[in-house]
PDB file of C-alpha atoms and ligand atoms in Angstrom:
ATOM      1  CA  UNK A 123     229.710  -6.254  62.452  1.00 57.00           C
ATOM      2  CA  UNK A 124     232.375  -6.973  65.106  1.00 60.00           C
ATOM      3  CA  UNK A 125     232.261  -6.527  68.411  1.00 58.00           C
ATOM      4  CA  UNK A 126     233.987  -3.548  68.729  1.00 58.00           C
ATOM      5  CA  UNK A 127     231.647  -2.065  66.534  1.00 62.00           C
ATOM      6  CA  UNK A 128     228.716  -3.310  68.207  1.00 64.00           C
ATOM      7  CA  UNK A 129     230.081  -1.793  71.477  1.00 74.00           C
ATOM      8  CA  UNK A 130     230.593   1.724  69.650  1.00 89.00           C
ATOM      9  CA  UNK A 131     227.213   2.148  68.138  1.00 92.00           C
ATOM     10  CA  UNK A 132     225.473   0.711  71.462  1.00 95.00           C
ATOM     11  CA  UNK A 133     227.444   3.617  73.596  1.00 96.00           C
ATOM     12  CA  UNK A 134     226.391   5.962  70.937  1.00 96.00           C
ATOM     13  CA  UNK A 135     223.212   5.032  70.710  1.00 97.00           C
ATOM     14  CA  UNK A 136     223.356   5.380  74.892  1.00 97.00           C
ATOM     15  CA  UNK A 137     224.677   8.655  74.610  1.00 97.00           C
ATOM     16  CA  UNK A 138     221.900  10.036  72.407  1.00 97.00           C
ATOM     17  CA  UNK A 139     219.477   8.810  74.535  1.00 98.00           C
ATOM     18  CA  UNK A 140     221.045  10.652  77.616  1.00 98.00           C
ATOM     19  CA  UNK A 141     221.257  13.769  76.033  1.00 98.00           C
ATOM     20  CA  UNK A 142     217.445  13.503  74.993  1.00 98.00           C
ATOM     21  CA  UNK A 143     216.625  13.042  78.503  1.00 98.00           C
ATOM     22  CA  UNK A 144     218.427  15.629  79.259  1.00 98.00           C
ATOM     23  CA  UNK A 145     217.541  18.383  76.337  1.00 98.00           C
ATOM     24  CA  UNK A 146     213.486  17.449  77.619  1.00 98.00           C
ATOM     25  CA  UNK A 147     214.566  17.901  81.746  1.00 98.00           C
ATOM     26  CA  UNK A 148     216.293  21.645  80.775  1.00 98.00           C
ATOM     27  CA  UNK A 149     213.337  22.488  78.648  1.00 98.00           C
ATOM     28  CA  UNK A 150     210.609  22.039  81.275  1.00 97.00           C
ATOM     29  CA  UNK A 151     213.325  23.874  83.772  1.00 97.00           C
ATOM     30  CA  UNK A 152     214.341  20.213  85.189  1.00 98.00           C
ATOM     31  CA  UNK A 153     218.132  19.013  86.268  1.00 98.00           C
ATOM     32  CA  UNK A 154     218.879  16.663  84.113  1.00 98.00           C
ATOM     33  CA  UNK A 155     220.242  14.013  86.731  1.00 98.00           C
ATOM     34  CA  UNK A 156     216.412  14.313  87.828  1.00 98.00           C
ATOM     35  CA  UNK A 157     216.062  11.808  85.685  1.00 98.00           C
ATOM     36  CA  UNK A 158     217.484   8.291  85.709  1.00 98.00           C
ATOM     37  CA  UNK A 159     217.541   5.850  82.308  1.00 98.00           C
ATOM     38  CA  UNK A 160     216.256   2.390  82.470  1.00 98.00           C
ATOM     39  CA  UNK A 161     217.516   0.059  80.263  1.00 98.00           C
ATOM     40  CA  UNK A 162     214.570  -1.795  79.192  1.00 98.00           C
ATOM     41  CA  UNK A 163     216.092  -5.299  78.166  1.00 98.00           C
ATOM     42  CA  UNK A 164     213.535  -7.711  77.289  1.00 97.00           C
ATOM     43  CA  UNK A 165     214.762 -10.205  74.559  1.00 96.00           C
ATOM     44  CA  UNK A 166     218.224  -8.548  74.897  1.00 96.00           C
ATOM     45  CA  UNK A 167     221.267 -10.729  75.774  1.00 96.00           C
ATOM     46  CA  UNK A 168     223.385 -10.518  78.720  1.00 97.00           C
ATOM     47  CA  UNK A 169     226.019  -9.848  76.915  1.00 96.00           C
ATOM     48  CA  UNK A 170     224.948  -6.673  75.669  1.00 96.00           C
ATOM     49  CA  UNK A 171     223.541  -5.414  78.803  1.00 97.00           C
ATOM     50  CA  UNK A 172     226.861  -5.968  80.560  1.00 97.00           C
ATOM     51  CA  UNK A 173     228.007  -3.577  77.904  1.00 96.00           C
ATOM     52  CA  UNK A 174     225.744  -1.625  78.839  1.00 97.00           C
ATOM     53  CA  UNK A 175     226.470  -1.835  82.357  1.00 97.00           C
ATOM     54  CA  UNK A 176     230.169  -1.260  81.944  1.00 96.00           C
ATOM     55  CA  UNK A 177     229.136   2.069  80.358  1.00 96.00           C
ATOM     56  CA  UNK A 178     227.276   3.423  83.248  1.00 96.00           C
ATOM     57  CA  UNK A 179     223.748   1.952  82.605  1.00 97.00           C
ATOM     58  CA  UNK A 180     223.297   0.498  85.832  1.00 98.00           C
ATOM     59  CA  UNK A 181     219.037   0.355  85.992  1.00 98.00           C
ATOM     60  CA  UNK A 182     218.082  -2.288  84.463  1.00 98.00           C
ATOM     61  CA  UNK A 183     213.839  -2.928  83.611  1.00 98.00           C
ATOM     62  CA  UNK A 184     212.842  -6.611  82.593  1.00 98.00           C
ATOM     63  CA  UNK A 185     209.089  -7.853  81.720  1.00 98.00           C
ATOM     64  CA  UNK A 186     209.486 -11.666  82.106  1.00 98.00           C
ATOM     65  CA  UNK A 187     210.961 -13.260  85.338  1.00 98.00           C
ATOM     66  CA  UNK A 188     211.939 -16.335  82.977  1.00 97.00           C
ATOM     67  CA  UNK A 189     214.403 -14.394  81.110  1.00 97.00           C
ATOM     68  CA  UNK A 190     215.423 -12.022  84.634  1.00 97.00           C
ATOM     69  CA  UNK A 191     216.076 -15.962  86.153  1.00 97.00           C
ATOM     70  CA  UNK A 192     218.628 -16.349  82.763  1.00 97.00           C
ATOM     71  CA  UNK A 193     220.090 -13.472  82.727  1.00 98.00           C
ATOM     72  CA  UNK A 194     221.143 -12.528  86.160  1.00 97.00           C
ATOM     73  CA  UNK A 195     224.143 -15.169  87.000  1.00 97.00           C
ATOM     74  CA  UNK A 196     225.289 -13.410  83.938  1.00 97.00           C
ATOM     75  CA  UNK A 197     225.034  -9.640  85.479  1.00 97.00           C
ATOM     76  CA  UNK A 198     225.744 -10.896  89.005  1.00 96.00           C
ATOM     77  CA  UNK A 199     228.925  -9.419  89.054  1.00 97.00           C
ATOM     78  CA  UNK A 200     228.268  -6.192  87.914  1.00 97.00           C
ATOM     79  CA  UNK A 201     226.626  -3.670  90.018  1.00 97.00           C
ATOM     80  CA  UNK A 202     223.057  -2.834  88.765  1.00 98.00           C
ATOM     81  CA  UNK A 203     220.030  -2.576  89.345  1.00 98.00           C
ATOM     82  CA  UNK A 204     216.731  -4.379  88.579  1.00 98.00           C
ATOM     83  CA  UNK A 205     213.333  -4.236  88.184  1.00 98.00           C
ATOM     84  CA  UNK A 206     210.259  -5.733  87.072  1.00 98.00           C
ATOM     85  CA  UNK A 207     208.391  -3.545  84.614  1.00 98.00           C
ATOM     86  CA  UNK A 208     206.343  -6.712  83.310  1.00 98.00           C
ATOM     87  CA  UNK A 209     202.931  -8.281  84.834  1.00 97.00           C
ATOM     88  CA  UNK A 210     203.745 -11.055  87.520  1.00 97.00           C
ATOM     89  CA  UNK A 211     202.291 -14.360  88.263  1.00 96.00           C
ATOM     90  CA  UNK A 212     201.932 -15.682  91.531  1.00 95.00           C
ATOM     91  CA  UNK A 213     203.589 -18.692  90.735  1.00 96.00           C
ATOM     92  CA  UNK A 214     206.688 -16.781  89.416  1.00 97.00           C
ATOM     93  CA  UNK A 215     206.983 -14.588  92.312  1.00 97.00           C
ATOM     94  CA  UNK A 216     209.523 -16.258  94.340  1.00 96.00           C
ATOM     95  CA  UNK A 217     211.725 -16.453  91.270  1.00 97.00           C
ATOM     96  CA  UNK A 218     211.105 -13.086  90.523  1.00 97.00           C
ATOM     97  CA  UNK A 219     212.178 -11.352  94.455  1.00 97.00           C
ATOM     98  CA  UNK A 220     215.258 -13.503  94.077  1.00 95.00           C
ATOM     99  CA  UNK A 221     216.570 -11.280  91.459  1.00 96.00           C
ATOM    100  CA  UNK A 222     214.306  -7.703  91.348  1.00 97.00           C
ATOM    101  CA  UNK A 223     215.023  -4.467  93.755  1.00 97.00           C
ATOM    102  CA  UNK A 224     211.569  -3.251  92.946  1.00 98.00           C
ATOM    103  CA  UNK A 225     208.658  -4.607  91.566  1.00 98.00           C
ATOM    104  CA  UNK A 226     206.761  -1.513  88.977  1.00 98.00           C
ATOM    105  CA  UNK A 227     203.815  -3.367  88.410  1.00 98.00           C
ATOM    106  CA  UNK A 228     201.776  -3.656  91.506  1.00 98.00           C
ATOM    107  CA  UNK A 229     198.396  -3.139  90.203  1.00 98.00           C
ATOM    108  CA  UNK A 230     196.014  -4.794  93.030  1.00 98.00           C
ATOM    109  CA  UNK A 231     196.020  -5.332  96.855  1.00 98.00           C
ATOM    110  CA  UNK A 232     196.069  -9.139  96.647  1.00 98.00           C
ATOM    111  CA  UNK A 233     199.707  -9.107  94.800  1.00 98.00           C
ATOM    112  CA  UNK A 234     201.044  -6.565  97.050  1.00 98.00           C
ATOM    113  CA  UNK A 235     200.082  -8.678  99.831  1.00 98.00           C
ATOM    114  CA  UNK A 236     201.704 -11.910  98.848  1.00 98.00           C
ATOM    115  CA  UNK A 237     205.001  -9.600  98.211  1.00 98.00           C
ATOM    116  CA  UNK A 238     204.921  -8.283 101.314  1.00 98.00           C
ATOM    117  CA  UNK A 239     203.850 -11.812 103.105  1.00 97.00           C
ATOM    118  CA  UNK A 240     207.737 -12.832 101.198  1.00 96.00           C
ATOM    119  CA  UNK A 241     209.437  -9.887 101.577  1.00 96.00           C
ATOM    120  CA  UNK A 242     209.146  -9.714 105.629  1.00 90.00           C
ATOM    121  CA  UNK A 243     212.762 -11.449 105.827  1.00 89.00           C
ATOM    122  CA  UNK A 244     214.555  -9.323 102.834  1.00 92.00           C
ATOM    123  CA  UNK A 245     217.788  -7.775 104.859  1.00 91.00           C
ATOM    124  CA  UNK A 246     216.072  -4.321 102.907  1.00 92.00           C
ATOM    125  CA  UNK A 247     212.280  -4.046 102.018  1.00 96.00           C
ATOM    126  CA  UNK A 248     211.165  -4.421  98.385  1.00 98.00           C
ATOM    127  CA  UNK A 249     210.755  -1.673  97.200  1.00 98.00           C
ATOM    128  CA  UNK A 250     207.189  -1.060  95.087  1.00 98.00           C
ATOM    129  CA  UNK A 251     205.116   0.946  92.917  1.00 98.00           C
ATOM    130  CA  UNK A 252     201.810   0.806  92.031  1.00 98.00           C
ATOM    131  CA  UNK A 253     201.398   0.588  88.296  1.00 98.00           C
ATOM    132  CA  UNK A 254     198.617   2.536  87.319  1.00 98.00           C
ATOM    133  CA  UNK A 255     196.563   2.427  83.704  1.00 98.00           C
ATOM    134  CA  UNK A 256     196.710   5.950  83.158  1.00 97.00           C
ATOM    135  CA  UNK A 257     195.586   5.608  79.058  1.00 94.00           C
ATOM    136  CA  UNK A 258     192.205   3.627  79.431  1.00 92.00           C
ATOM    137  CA  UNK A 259     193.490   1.400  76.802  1.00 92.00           C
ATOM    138  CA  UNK A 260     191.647  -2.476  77.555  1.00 91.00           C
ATOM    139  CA  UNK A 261     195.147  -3.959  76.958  1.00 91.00           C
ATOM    140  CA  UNK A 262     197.198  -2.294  79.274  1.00 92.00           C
ATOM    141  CA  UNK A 263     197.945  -3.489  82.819  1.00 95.00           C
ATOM    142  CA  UNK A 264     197.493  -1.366  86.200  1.00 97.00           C
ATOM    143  CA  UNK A 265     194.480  -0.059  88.511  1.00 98.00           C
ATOM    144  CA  UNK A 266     192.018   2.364  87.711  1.00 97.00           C
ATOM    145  CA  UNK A 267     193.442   5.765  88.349  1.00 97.00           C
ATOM    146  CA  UNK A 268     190.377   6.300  90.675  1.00 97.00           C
ATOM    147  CA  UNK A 269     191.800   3.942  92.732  1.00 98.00           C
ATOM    148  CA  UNK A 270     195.286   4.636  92.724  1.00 98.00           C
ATOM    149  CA  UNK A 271     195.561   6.973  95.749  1.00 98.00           C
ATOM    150  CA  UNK A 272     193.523   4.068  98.115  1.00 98.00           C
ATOM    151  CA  UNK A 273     196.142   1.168  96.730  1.00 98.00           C
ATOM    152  CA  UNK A 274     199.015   3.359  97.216  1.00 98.00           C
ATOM    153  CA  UNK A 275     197.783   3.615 101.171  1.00 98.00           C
ATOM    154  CA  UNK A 276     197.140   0.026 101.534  1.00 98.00           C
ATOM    155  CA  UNK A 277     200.528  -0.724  99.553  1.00 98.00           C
ATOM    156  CA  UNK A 278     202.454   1.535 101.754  1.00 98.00           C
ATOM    157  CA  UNK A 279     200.964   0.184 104.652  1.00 97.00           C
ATOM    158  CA  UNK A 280     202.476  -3.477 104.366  1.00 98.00           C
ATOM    159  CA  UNK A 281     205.428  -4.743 105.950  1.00 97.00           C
ATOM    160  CA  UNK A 282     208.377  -5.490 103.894  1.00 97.00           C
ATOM    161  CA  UNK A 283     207.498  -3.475 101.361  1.00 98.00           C
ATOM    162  CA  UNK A 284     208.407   0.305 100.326  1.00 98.00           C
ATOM    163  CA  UNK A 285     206.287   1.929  98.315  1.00 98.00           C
ATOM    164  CA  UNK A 286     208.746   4.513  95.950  1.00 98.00           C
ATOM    165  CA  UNK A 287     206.382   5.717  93.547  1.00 98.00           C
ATOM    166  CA  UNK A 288     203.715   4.623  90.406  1.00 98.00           C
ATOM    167  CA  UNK A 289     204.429   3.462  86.832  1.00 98.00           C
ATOM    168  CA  UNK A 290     202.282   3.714  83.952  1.00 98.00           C
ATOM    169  CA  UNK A 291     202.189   2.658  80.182  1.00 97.00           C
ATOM    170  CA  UNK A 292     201.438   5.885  78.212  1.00 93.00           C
ATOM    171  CA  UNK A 293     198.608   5.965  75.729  1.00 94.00           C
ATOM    172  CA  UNK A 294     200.098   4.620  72.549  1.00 93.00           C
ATOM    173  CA  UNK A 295     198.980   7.704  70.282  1.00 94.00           C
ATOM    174  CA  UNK A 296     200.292  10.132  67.706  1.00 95.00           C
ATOM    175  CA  UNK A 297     198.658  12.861  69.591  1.00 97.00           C
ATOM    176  CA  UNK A 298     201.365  14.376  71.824  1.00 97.00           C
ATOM    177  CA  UNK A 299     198.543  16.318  73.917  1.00 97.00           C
ATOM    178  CA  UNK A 300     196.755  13.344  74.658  1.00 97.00           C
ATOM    179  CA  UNK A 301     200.015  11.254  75.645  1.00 97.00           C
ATOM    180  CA  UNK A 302     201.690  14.493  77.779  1.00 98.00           C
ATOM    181  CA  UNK A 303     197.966  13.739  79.444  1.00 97.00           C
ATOM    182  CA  UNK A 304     198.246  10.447  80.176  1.00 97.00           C
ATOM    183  CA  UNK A 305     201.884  11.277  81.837  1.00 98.00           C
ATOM    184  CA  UNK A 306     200.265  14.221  83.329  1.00 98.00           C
ATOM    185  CA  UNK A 307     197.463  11.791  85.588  1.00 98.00           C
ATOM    186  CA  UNK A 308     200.152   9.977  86.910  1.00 98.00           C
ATOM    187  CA  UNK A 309     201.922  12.875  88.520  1.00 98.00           C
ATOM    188  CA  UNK A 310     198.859  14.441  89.710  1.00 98.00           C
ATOM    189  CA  UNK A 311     198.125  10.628  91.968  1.00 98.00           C
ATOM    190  CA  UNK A 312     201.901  10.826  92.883  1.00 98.00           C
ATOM    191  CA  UNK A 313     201.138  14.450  94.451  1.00 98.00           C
ATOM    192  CA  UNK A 314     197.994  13.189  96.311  1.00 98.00           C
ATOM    193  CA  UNK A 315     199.607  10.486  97.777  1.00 98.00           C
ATOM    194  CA  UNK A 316     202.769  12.099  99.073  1.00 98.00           C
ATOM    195  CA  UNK A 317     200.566  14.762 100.228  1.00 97.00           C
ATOM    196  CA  UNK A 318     198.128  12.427 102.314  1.00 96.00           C
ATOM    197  CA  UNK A 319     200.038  11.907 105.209  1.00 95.00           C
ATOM    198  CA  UNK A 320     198.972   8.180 105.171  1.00 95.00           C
ATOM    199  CA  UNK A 321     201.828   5.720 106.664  1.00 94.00           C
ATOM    200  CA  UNK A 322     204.476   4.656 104.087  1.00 96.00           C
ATOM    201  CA  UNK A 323     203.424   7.343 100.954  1.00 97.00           C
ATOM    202  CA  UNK A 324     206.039   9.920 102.289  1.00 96.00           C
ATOM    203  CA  UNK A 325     208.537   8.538  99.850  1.00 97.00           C
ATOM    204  CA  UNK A 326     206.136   7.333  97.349  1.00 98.00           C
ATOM    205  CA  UNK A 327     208.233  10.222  94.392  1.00 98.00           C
ATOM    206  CA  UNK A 328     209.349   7.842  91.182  1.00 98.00           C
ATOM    207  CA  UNK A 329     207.509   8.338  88.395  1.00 98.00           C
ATOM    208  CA  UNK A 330     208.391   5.558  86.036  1.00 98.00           C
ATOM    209  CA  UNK A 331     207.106   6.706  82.928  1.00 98.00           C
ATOM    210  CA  UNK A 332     207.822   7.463  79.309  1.00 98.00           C
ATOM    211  CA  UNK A 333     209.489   5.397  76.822  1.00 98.00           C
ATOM    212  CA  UNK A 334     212.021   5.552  73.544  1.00 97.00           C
ATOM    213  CA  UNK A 335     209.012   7.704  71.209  1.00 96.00           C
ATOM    214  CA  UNK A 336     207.914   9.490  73.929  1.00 97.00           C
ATOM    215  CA  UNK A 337     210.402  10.178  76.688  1.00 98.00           C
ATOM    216  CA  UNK A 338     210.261  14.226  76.392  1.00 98.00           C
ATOM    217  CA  UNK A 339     206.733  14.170  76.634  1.00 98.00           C
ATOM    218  CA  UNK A 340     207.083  12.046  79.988  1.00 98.00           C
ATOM    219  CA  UNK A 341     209.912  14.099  81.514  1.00 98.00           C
ATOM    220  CA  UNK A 342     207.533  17.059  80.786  1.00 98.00           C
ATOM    221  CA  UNK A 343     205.460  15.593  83.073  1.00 98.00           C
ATOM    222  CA  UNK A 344     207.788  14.366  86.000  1.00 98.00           C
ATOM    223  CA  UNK A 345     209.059  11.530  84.795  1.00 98.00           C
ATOM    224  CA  UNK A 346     211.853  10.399  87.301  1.00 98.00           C
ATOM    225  CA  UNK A 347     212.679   7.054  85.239  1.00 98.00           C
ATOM    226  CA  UNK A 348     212.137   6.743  80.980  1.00 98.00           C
ATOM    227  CA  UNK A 349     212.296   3.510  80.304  1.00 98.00           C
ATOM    228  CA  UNK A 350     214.248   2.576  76.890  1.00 98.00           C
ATOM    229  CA  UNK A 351     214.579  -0.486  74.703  1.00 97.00           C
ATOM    230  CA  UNK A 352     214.530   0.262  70.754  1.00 97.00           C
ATOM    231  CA  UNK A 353     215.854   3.638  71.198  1.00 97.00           C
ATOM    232  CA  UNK A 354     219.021   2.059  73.273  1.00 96.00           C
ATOM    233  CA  UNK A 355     218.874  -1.277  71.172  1.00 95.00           C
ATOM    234  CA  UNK A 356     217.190  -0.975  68.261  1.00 90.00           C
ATOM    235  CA  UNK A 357     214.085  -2.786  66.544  1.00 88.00           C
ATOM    236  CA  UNK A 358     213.364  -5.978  69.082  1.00 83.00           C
ATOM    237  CA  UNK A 359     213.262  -9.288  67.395  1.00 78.00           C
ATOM    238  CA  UNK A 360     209.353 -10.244  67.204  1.00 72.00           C
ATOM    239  CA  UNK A 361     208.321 -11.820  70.317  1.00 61.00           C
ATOM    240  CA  UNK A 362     207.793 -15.808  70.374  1.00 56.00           C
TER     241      UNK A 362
HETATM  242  C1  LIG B 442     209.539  -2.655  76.158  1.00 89.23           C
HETATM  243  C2  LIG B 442     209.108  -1.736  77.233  1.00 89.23           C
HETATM  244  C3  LIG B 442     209.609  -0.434  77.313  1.00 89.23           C
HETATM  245  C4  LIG B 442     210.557   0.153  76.286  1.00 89.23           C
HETATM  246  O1  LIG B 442     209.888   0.344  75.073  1.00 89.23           O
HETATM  247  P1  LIG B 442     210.674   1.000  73.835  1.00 89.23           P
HETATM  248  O2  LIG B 442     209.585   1.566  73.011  1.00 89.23           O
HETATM  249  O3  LIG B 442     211.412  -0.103  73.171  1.00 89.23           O
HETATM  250  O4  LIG B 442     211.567   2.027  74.381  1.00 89.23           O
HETATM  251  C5  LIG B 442     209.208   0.354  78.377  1.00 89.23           C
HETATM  252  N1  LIG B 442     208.350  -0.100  79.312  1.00 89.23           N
HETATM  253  C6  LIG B 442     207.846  -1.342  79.262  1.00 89.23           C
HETATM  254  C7  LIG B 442     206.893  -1.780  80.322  1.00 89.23           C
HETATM  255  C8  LIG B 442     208.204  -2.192  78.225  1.00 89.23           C
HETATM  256  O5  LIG B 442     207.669  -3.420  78.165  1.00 89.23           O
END
């Protein structure tokens, strides 16, 4: 395949997945620009996300701050944006603020504090939001949604920090009831917390949720960001 024809079938393939977002925000009544496309570019080159970028994909979602630290001299001239939709390690967090907007996967107090405790002299705040394990599922990263609402208050609290909403992994199921679920818990902790009045949750609206099988079901449910790899990409290499 040349390049040419790589760069076709990747703005096709980008197009598609806009209109799906779209087609799902008009069926639940939704504008369609209330809902922005990540790019979701782990083991992708930089190459092909500055195609992307040149294209209009400008949010950019990476789960490993080893290849965010490789990639981004590469992207540095483009504008975009990034964030971290991956678990972090303390000892990779420095790394990690040099080259994130927003971290997605705040899932305790004790991270949020040592991003806030480096974030105090950003020239803008990080921004934050509290990843939350909406599905149950052992594997999957984030708080308890019991205790969602009481980390987004502490979260928002902290200087250097702004809290813009919650993330979630859906339930990985065939049953689209139990997944629109799943999507459906998240929204209903975003409500609380904007409601709650508590200091720094006013603007606490992303919902970063839904990926490339299940995107309608998340915009269904609010979702402000989907999050897209394979449907933008196709099949990832296996991971090493
Ligand atoms: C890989 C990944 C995605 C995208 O998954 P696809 O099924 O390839 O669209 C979304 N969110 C997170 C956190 C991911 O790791």
């Amino acid at each position: 395949m040349t390049a040419a024809e790589g760069s076709g079938q990747l703005a096709l393939a980008l197009d598609k997945a806009r209109s799906r977002a779209s087609q799902a925000a008009l069926a639940t009544g939704r504008r369609p620009e209330t809902v922005k496309l990540m790019l979701a570019t782990k083991t992708q080159p930089a190459a092909l996300i500055r195609q992307a970028i040149a294209l209009g994909f400008t949010l950019i979602g990476e789960n490993r701050v080893q290849e965010l630290v490789s990639k981004a001299p590469v992207l540095a001239d483009l504008p975009h944006r990034t964030h971290l939709i991956g678990p972090l390690q303390s000892n990779k967090i420095n790394a990690a603020l040099r080259h994130v907007e927003c971290v997605e996967t705040v899932a305790s107090l004790g991270l949020a504090e040592q991003l806030s405790r480096r974030s105090t002299d950003r020239p803008e705040p990080l921004e934050v939001m509290v990843q939350v394990n909406t599905s149950g599922e052992p594997t999957k990263s984030g708080c308890q949604p019991a205790q969602a609402a009481d980390l987004a208050a502490m979260v928002g609290a902290l200087p250097g920090l702004r809290l813009v909403g919650f993330m979630t992994v859906g339930l990985n199921s065939p049953d689209a009831g139990a997944v629109l679920g799943s999507y459906l818990a998240l929204r209903v902790i975003r409500d609380q917390v904007v409601a709650s009045g508590e200091a720094g949750t006013a603007e606490a609206r992303e919902l970063s949720m839904g990926m490339s099988g299940d995107l309608e079901l998340a915009v269904q449910a609010g979702a402000t960001i989907v999050r897209l790899g394979t449907a933008v990409f196709g099949p990832r290499a296996p991971a090493t």
